Amino acid sequence: MNIMRTKKGLFWTLLTGYGIFTLYPFFWLVISAFKTNEDFYSHPFGLPEIWHFDNFSRAWESSKLGTAFMNSMIVSVGSLMITLFIAALASFVLARFQFRLKGWIMTFFVVGMLIPIHSTLVPLFILMKQMSMLNTYWALIFPYTAFALPTAIFVLTAYLSTIPKEIEEAAFIDGTGLWGLFRRIILPISTPALSTVTILSFLHSWNDFSFALVLINKTKLKTLPLGIANFADGYQTDYGLTLAAMTISVIPTILIYLIFQDQVMKGMTAGAVKG
Amino acid sequence: MNTLRSRRFIIMGLLPAMLIYALFVFVPVIWSAYYGFFNWSGIGASSFIGLDNYVEIVHDPIFWRALKNNFIFVGAAVLGQVPLALILAILLSKNNFLQRFLRSAIFLPMVLSTVVIGMIWQYIYHPQIGILNFFLDTLGLESWKLQWLSDGKIAIFALIPPLIWSFVGLYLIIFMSALQNIPGEIHDAAQLDGATGLRKLASISLPMIWGTVQVALVLCISGSLKSFDLVYIMTKGGPAHATELLATYMYNSTFTSYRYGFGSAISTTIVLISLILIGSSQWITSRKPKQ
């Protein structure tokens, strides 16, 4: 009985300890974002003496976070739209039609997933330069789309193959063409899978740093991660300001995570395991 | 008529995805294999130099340092991340509020951008204002205070906790869903036979999810080879190349000295190394259960 109790106590101490360890960096980020530099030095662990909400408005203005926010929005939503459309179309074909090269095409997408993303940075830079796409939104939209495609196609194909074919056959007999079938039947019934793909590829492009680092160097076009990294270099001595900018930049992803937690977890693990 | 129409639809349906995918994933890889044979500064003419770039890579001590550091990361992921995630998955198997909360907390870094993660940890490790050194002060362990990221001997190891911190949640969820898929009857049977605790873990749970563990190992290896952002943000490969990884080595030698031919050769080397590693890890793990 006593051993059981010590065991249980140990178990809870360990778990709580780990929980604190895992949440602390994040907690520290948020509370320090409200501090002045003096507060930052003198009470590194405590809550702010005075909660400086103005750190956030100052960070927003001096870092041009607004522009970076918009840029991130444009490239993330842009590549998301293209990904959803062409991945749904390809998955419809792959899940529902029989043709000779099908196996090869699936392999084509699998092999691509083995290629480490960073090994494409140098050649992509050269490619974009030759296509005069460097420093445009397209320089990010296309690579984000390309790297989101395999997971999107796997998730969607797997989902579509669980749906009985009778649904489409009925529509087909009614005289709906293949495009109509895709638009009116396939897209609506794949909503659950499409929303998983949406969350995954949005988070990916929103958080991406390396492509933006290599393919964008105009300040006006910089995305949020790049903007934050540059801002930190410039304002290294005003800690509260830098931390406030960092906090602002994670709000959208944290919101998505809080609202769609199960889907985020399931989607990310499914995406990873299939890759 | 009908087959003709559906054939056209098949082509039209697959074409956009395949085009974008080929153009932005495959073409770059093939091109870098080609450019790897040239000496090219990005502007002007390029000259064919055969295998010279590869010869230079093989003779570059920084390349070997980078490769070694990549292996340190692979080792940390395999020996640190996977066991930790397994332990957490076993401890956090209940569905009460606290455990659900802890699971969400552990997974949280997965949705944060690496830039933010890297910067947070930079602050944690900062020699003067970092909370790690403050914390050691508070405990009276002044002698343990180190220049975490600027001491070449320890910097690469200082990068391991942030790496584990950010990815352990993914493996936790992977293992949890595998553990939940073990049928209840097996647990009942184990209980009847008197197997509990560690015994049950070793002879029931682990063998049942061995397939998932294999997948996780392959994921760890390929994931560790992909690390770039975190190290670039935290140390840029420094001090004095002490934390150089293959990817930062490639980035630094291409974009700071404008050697696109040489950078392409490194890119091709990275592709080859990761294909070999992933191939062999899959081969090793898939052989084991048959013995």
PDB file of C-alpha atoms in Angstrom, chain B residues 30-244:
ATOM      1  CA  ILE B  30      18.444  16.933 -61.143  1.00  0.00           C
ATOM      2  CA  TRP B  31      19.757  20.385 -61.888  1.00  0.00           C
ATOM      3  CA  SER B  32      21.881  20.493 -58.797  1.00  0.00           C
ATOM      4  CA  ALA B  33      23.388  17.159 -59.807  1.00  0.00           C
ATOM      5  CA  TYR B  34      24.266  18.807 -63.119  1.00  0.00           C
ATOM      6  CA  TYR B  35      25.559  22.119 -61.708  1.00  0.00           C
ATOM      7  CA  GLY B  36      27.665  20.180 -59.239  1.00  0.00           C
ATOM      8  CA  PHE B  37      30.126  19.559 -62.068  1.00  0.00           C
ATOM      9  CA  PHE B  38      30.648  23.268 -62.711  1.00  0.00           C
ATOM     10  CA  ASN B  39      32.468  26.176 -61.224  1.00  0.00           C
ATOM     11  CA  TRP B  40      29.848  28.892 -61.273  1.00  0.00           C
ATOM     12  CA  SER B  41      29.459  32.116 -59.340  1.00  0.00           C
ATOM     13  CA  GLY B  42      25.841  32.773 -60.299  1.00  0.00           C
ATOM     14  CA  ILE B  43      26.651  35.379 -62.904  1.00  0.00           C
ATOM     15  CA  GLY B  44      28.614  34.972 -66.082  1.00  0.00           C
ATOM     16  CA  ALA B  45      29.948  31.806 -67.603  1.00  0.00           C
ATOM     17  CA  SER B  46      30.291  28.531 -65.798  1.00  0.00           C
ATOM     18  CA  SER B  47      33.160  26.197 -66.466  1.00  0.00           C
ATOM     19  CA  PHE B  48      33.006  22.430 -66.397  1.00  0.00           C
ATOM     20  CA  ILE B  49      35.362  21.075 -63.756  1.00  0.00           C
ATOM     21  CA  GLY B  50      34.274  17.453 -63.540  1.00  0.00           C
ATOM     22  CA  LEU B  51      34.403  15.987 -60.049  1.00  0.00           C
ATOM     23  CA  ASP B  52      36.537  18.784 -58.567  1.00  0.00           C
ATOM     24  CA  ASN B  53      33.718  20.078 -56.357  1.00  0.00           C
ATOM     25  CA  TYR B  54      33.180  16.622 -54.894  1.00  0.00           C
ATOM     26  CA  VAL B  55      36.899  16.164 -54.368  1.00  0.00           C
ATOM     27  CA  GLU B  56      36.943  19.469 -52.508  1.00  0.00           C
ATOM     28  CA  ILE B  57      33.980  18.399 -50.343  1.00  0.00           C
ATOM     29  CA  VAL B  58      35.626  15.125 -49.381  1.00  0.00           C
ATOM     30  CA  HIS B  59      38.813  16.951 -48.416  1.00  0.00           C
ATOM     31  CA  ASP B  60      37.022  19.673 -46.475  1.00  0.00           C
ATOM     32  CA  PRO B  61      37.252  19.082 -42.707  1.00  0.00           C
ATOM     33  CA  ILE B  62      34.124  21.244 -42.251  1.00  0.00           C
ATOM     34  CA  PHE B  63      32.128  18.774 -44.306  1.00  0.00           C
ATOM     35  CA  TRP B  64      33.168  15.926 -42.027  1.00  0.00           C
ATOM     36  CA  ARG B  65      32.415  18.056 -38.959  1.00  0.00           C
ATOM     37  CA  ALA B  66      28.959  18.777 -40.389  1.00  0.00           C
ATOM     38  CA  LEU B  67      28.349  15.114 -41.127  1.00  0.00           C
ATOM     39  CA  LYS B  68      29.428  14.163 -37.612  1.00  0.00           C
ATOM     40  CA  ASN B  69      27.093  16.779 -36.129  1.00  0.00           C
ATOM     41  CA  ASN B  70      24.246  15.417 -38.233  1.00  0.00           C
ATOM     42  CA  PHE B  71      24.976  11.985 -36.804  1.00  0.00           C
ATOM     43  CA  ILE B  72      25.006  13.434 -33.276  1.00  0.00           C
ATOM     44  CA  PHE B  73      21.503  14.755 -33.991  1.00  0.00           C
ATOM     45  CA  VAL B  74      20.388  11.398 -35.373  1.00  0.00           C
ATOM     46  CA  GLY B  75      21.776   9.711 -32.261  1.00  0.00           C
ATOM     47  CA  ALA B  76      20.061  12.194 -29.948  1.00  0.00           C
ATOM     48  CA  ALA B  77      16.778  11.667 -31.752  1.00  0.00           C
ATOM     49  CA  VAL B  78      17.011   7.885 -31.724  1.00  0.00           C
ATOM     50  CA  LEU B  79      18.330   7.519 -28.164  1.00  0.00           C
ATOM     51  CA  GLY B  80      16.643  10.563 -26.605  1.00  0.00           C
ATOM     52  CA  GLN B  81      13.482  11.468 -28.442  1.00  0.00           C
ATOM     53  CA  VAL B  82      12.085   8.006 -29.140  1.00  0.00           C
ATOM     54  CA  PRO B  83      12.547   6.557 -25.608  1.00  0.00           C
ATOM     55  CA  LEU B  84      11.272   9.775 -24.002  1.00  0.00           C
ATOM     56  CA  ALA B  85       8.222   9.795 -26.245  1.00  0.00           C
ATOM     57  CA  LEU B  86       7.574   6.123 -25.452  1.00  0.00           C
ATOM     58  CA  ILE B  87       7.794   6.712 -21.690  1.00  0.00           C
ATOM     59  CA  LEU B  88       5.501   9.727 -21.943  1.00  0.00           C
ATOM     60  CA  ALA B  89       3.050   7.796 -24.119  1.00  0.00           C
ATOM     61  CA  ILE B  90       2.843   5.062 -21.483  1.00  0.00           C
ATOM     62  CA  LEU B  91       2.513   7.515 -18.576  1.00  0.00           C
ATOM     63  CA  LEU B  92      -0.035   9.712 -20.334  1.00  0.00           C
ATOM     64  CA  SER B  93      -2.354   6.957 -21.485  1.00  0.00           C
ATOM     65  CA  LYS B  94      -5.361   8.066 -19.426  1.00  0.00           C
ATOM     66  CA  ASN B  95      -7.920  10.471 -20.727  1.00  0.00           C
ATOM     67  CA  ASN B  96      -8.442  12.692 -17.694  1.00  0.00           C
ATOM     68  CA  PHE B  97      -8.113  16.453 -17.822  1.00  0.00           C
ATOM     69  CA  LEU B  98      -4.542  16.744 -16.545  1.00  0.00           C
ATOM     70  CA  GLN B  99      -3.174  14.155 -18.938  1.00  0.00           C
ATOM     71  CA  ARG B 100      -4.991  15.635 -21.907  1.00  0.00           C
ATOM     72  CA  PHE B 101      -3.607  19.029 -20.927  1.00  0.00           C
ATOM     73  CA  LEU B 102      -0.060  17.676 -20.661  1.00  0.00           C
ATOM     74  CA  ARG B 103      -0.352  15.985 -24.045  1.00  0.00           C
ATOM     75  CA  SER B 104      -1.461  19.246 -25.653  1.00  0.00           C
ATOM     76  CA  ALA B 105       1.349  21.106 -23.925  1.00  0.00           C
ATOM     77  CA  ILE B 106       3.978  18.663 -25.132  1.00  0.00           C
ATOM     78  CA  PHE B 107       2.650  18.834 -28.674  1.00  0.00           C
ATOM     79  CA  LEU B 108       2.428  22.640 -28.705  1.00  0.00           C
ATOM     80  CA  PRO B 109       5.958  23.361 -30.045  1.00  0.00           C
ATOM     81  CA  MET B 110       5.031  21.431 -33.198  1.00  0.00           C
ATOM     82  CA  VAL B 111       2.798  24.295 -34.319  1.00  0.00           C
ATOM     83  CA  LEU B 112       5.268  27.078 -33.470  1.00  0.00           C
ATOM     84  CA  SER B 113       7.643  28.378 -36.092  1.00  0.00           C
ATOM     85  CA  THR B 114      11.231  27.229 -35.696  1.00  0.00           C
ATOM     86  CA  VAL B 115      12.303  30.864 -35.704  1.00  0.00           C
ATOM     87  CA  VAL B 116      10.379  31.509 -32.499  1.00  0.00           C
ATOM     88  CA  ILE B 117      11.556  28.240 -30.927  1.00  0.00           C
ATOM     89  CA  GLY B 118      15.165  29.001 -31.791  1.00  0.00           C
ATOM     90  CA  MET B 119      14.924  32.528 -30.431  1.00  0.00           C
ATOM     91  CA  ILE B 120      13.303  31.426 -27.176  1.00  0.00           C
ATOM     92  CA  TRP B 121      16.108  28.950 -26.579  1.00  0.00           C
ATOM     93  CA  GLN B 122      18.697  31.519 -27.516  1.00  0.00           C
ATOM     94  CA  TYR B 123      17.365  33.617 -24.662  1.00  0.00           C
ATOM     95  CA  ILE B 124      17.336  30.621 -22.337  1.00  0.00           C
ATOM     96  CA  TYR B 125      21.004  29.927 -23.089  1.00  0.00           C
ATOM     97  CA  HIS B 126      22.139  33.564 -23.166  1.00  0.00           C
ATOM     98  CA  PRO B 127      25.300  33.852 -20.993  1.00  0.00           C
ATOM     99  CA  GLN B 128      24.302  37.124 -19.268  1.00  0.00           C
ATOM    100  CA  ILE B 129      20.517  37.380 -19.433  1.00  0.00           C
ATOM    101  CA  GLY B 130      19.641  33.734 -20.052  1.00  0.00           C
ATOM    102  CA  ILE B 131      17.277  32.099 -17.587  1.00  0.00           C
ATOM    103  CA  LEU B 132      19.320  28.904 -17.518  1.00  0.00           C
ATOM    104  CA  ASN B 133      22.321  30.684 -16.000  1.00  0.00           C
ATOM    105  CA  PHE B 134      20.012  32.721 -13.707  1.00  0.00           C
ATOM    106  CA  PHE B 135      18.492  29.459 -12.571  1.00  0.00           C
ATOM    107  CA  LEU B 136      21.902  27.901 -11.850  1.00  0.00           C
ATOM    108  CA  ASP B 137      22.748  31.059  -9.870  1.00  0.00           C
ATOM    109  CA  THR B 138      19.624  30.659  -7.790  1.00  0.00           C
ATOM    110  CA  LEU B 139      20.527  27.054  -7.038  1.00  0.00           C
ATOM    111  CA  GLY B 140      24.035  28.144  -6.072  1.00  0.00           C
ATOM    112  CA  LEU B 141      25.626  26.219  -8.913  1.00  0.00           C
ATOM    113  CA  GLU B 142      27.682  29.080 -10.340  1.00  0.00           C
ATOM    114  CA  SER B 143      30.372  26.700 -11.510  1.00  0.00           C
ATOM    115  CA  TRP B 144      27.879  24.988 -13.802  1.00  0.00           C
ATOM    116  CA  LYS B 145      27.240  28.196 -15.682  1.00  0.00           C
ATOM    117  CA  LEU B 146      28.553  27.922 -19.207  1.00  0.00           C
ATOM    118  CA  GLN B 147      28.724  29.855 -22.435  1.00  0.00           C
ATOM    119  CA  TRP B 148      26.150  27.439 -23.777  1.00  0.00           C
ATOM    120  CA  LEU B 149      26.072  28.455 -27.411  1.00  0.00           C
ATOM    121  CA  SER B 150      29.425  30.166 -27.834  1.00  0.00           C
ATOM    122  CA  ASP B 151      31.628  27.415 -26.463  1.00  0.00           C
ATOM    123  CA  GLY B 152      32.527  25.222 -29.416  1.00  0.00           C
ATOM    124  CA  LYS B 153      32.791  22.104 -27.290  1.00  0.00           C
ATOM    125  CA  ILE B 154      29.282  22.166 -25.871  1.00  0.00           C
ATOM    126  CA  ALA B 155      27.272  24.180 -28.398  1.00  0.00           C
ATOM    127  CA  ILE B 156      26.221  21.171 -30.464  1.00  0.00           C
ATOM    128  CA  PHE B 157      24.942  19.409 -27.340  1.00  0.00           C
ATOM    129  CA  ALA B 158      23.162  22.551 -26.180  1.00  0.00           C
ATOM    130  CA  LEU B 159      21.151  22.350 -29.398  1.00  0.00           C
ATOM    131  CA  ILE B 160      19.779  18.919 -28.521  1.00  0.00           C
ATOM    132  CA  PRO B 161      17.249  19.928 -25.801  1.00  0.00           C
ATOM    133  CA  PRO B 162      15.470  22.447 -28.061  1.00  0.00           C
ATOM    134  CA  LEU B 163      15.432  19.833 -30.807  1.00  0.00           C
ATOM    135  CA  ILE B 164      13.869  17.210 -28.538  1.00  0.00           C
ATOM    136  CA  TRP B 165      11.552  19.774 -26.961  1.00  0.00           C
ATOM    137  CA  SER B 166      10.108  20.722 -30.320  1.00  0.00           C
ATOM    138  CA  PHE B 167       9.552  17.253 -31.795  1.00  0.00           C
ATOM    139  CA  VAL B 168       8.853  14.906 -28.890  1.00  0.00           C
ATOM    140  CA  GLY B 169       5.122  15.697 -29.080  1.00  0.00           C
ATOM    141  CA  LEU B 170       4.859  14.259 -32.555  1.00  0.00           C
ATOM    142  CA  TYR B 171       6.317  10.922 -31.471  1.00  0.00           C
ATOM    143  CA  LEU B 172       4.232  10.953 -28.309  1.00  0.00           C
ATOM    144  CA  ILE B 173       1.035  11.124 -30.363  1.00  0.00           C
ATOM    145  CA  ILE B 174       2.296   8.494 -32.822  1.00  0.00           C
ATOM    146  CA  PHE B 175       3.059   6.070 -29.978  1.00  0.00           C
ATOM    147  CA  MET B 176      -0.146   6.866 -28.111  1.00  0.00           C
ATOM    148  CA  SER B 177      -2.331   5.985 -31.054  1.00  0.00           C
ATOM    149  CA  ALA B 178      -0.330   2.786 -31.577  1.00  0.00           C
ATOM    150  CA  LEU B 179      -0.772   1.832 -27.899  1.00  0.00           C
ATOM    151  CA  GLN B 180      -4.476   2.514 -28.088  1.00  0.00           C
ATOM    152  CA  ASN B 181      -4.762   0.179 -31.067  1.00  0.00           C
ATOM    153  CA  ILE B 182      -3.672  -2.803 -28.972  1.00  0.00           C
ATOM    154  CA  PRO B 183      -6.888  -4.777 -28.515  1.00  0.00           C
ATOM    155  CA  GLY B 184      -8.336  -4.783 -24.993  1.00  0.00           C
ATOM    156  CA  GLU B 185      -8.463  -8.583 -24.872  1.00  0.00           C
ATOM    157  CA  ILE B 186      -4.686  -8.732 -24.958  1.00  0.00           C
ATOM    158  CA  HIS B 187      -4.472  -6.514 -21.877  1.00  0.00           C
ATOM    159  CA  ASP B 188      -7.059  -8.711 -20.161  1.00  0.00           C
ATOM    160  CA  ALA B 189      -5.142 -11.860 -21.055  1.00  0.00           C
ATOM    161  CA  ALA B 190      -1.925 -10.313 -19.757  1.00  0.00           C
ATOM    162  CA  GLN B 191      -3.645  -9.436 -16.516  1.00  0.00           C
ATOM    163  CA  LEU B 192      -4.931 -12.994 -16.100  1.00  0.00           C
ATOM    164  CA  ASP B 193      -1.398 -14.287 -16.600  1.00  0.00           C
ATOM    165  CA  GLY B 194      -0.237 -11.890 -13.912  1.00  0.00           C
ATOM    166  CA  ALA B 195       1.845  -9.653 -16.163  1.00  0.00           C
ATOM    167  CA  THR B 196       1.892  -6.073 -14.920  1.00  0.00           C
ATOM    168  CA  GLY B 197       4.082  -3.017 -15.068  1.00  0.00           C
ATOM    169  CA  LEU B 198       7.436  -3.384 -16.754  1.00  0.00           C
ATOM    170  CA  ARG B 199       6.877  -7.038 -17.508  1.00  0.00           C
ATOM    171  CA  LYS B 200       3.742  -6.276 -19.450  1.00  0.00           C
ATOM    172  CA  LEU B 201       5.486  -3.412 -21.217  1.00  0.00           C
ATOM    173  CA  ALA B 202       8.413  -5.565 -22.327  1.00  0.00           C
ATOM    174  CA  SER B 203       6.488  -8.613 -23.410  1.00  0.00           C
ATOM    175  CA  ILE B 204       3.158  -7.198 -24.585  1.00  0.00           C
ATOM    176  CA  SER B 205       3.080  -3.484 -25.366  1.00  0.00           C
ATOM    177  CA  LEU B 206       6.487  -3.049 -26.992  1.00  0.00           C
ATOM    178  CA  PRO B 207       6.284  -6.042 -29.335  1.00  0.00           C
ATOM    179  CA  MET B 208       2.733  -5.027 -30.300  1.00  0.00           C
ATOM    180  CA  ILE B 209       3.830  -1.573 -31.398  1.00  0.00           C
ATOM    181  CA  TRP B 210       7.222  -2.564 -32.792  1.00  0.00           C
ATOM    182  CA  GLY B 211       6.095  -1.627 -36.301  1.00  0.00           C
ATOM    183  CA  THR B 212       5.334   1.885 -35.153  1.00  0.00           C
ATOM    184  CA  VAL B 213       8.655   2.148 -33.349  1.00  0.00           C
ATOM    185  CA  GLN B 214      10.364   1.270 -36.633  1.00  0.00           C
ATOM    186  CA  VAL B 215       8.436   3.959 -38.477  1.00  0.00           C
ATOM    187  CA  ALA B 216       9.370   6.438 -35.758  1.00  0.00           C
ATOM    188  CA  LEU B 217      13.047   5.531 -36.050  1.00  0.00           C
ATOM    189  CA  VAL B 218      13.041   6.080 -39.801  1.00  0.00           C
ATOM    190  CA  LEU B 219      11.203   9.375 -39.238  1.00  0.00           C
ATOM    191  CA  CYS B 220      13.795  10.417 -36.666  1.00  0.00           C
ATOM    192  CA  ILE B 221      16.664   9.709 -39.011  1.00  0.00           C
ATOM    193  CA  SER B 222      15.179  11.542 -41.965  1.00  0.00           C
ATOM    194  CA  GLY B 223      13.961  14.356 -39.699  1.00  0.00           C
ATOM    195  CA  SER B 224      17.366  14.866 -38.112  1.00  0.00           C
ATOM    196  CA  LEU B 225      18.963  15.128 -41.524  1.00  0.00           C
ATOM    197  CA  LYS B 226      16.508  17.855 -42.378  1.00  0.00           C
ATOM    198  CA  SER B 227      17.359  20.121 -39.464  1.00  0.00           C
ATOM    199  CA  PHE B 228      18.484  23.508 -40.609  1.00  0.00           C
ATOM    200  CA  ASP B 229      16.217  26.294 -39.331  1.00  0.00           C
ATOM    201  CA  LEU B 230      16.816  25.766 -35.640  1.00  0.00           C
ATOM    202  CA  VAL B 231      20.598  25.667 -35.958  1.00  0.00           C
ATOM    203  CA  TYR B 232      20.665  28.533 -38.439  1.00  0.00           C
ATOM    204  CA  ILE B 233      18.656  30.714 -36.057  1.00  0.00           C
ATOM    205  CA  MET B 234      20.545  29.760 -32.924  1.00  0.00           C
ATOM    206  CA  THR B 235      24.186  29.551 -34.017  1.00  0.00           C
ATOM    207  CA  LYS B 236      24.385  29.902 -37.824  1.00  0.00           C
ATOM    208  CA  GLY B 237      26.676  26.860 -37.681  1.00  0.00           C
ATOM    209  CA  GLY B 238      29.171  28.615 -35.421  1.00  0.00           C
ATOM    210  CA  PRO B 239      31.179  29.184 -33.321  1.00  0.00           C
ATOM    211  CA  ALA B 240      33.944  28.344 -35.799  1.00  0.00           C
ATOM    212  CA  HIS B 241      31.804  25.702 -37.549  1.00  0.00           C
ATOM    213  CA  ALA B 242      31.326  23.802 -34.273  1.00  0.00           C
ATOM    214  CA  THR B 243      27.597  23.342 -34.915  1.00  0.00           C
ATOM    215  CA  GLU B 244      27.755  23.139 -38.688  1.00  0.00           C
TER     216      GLU B 244
END
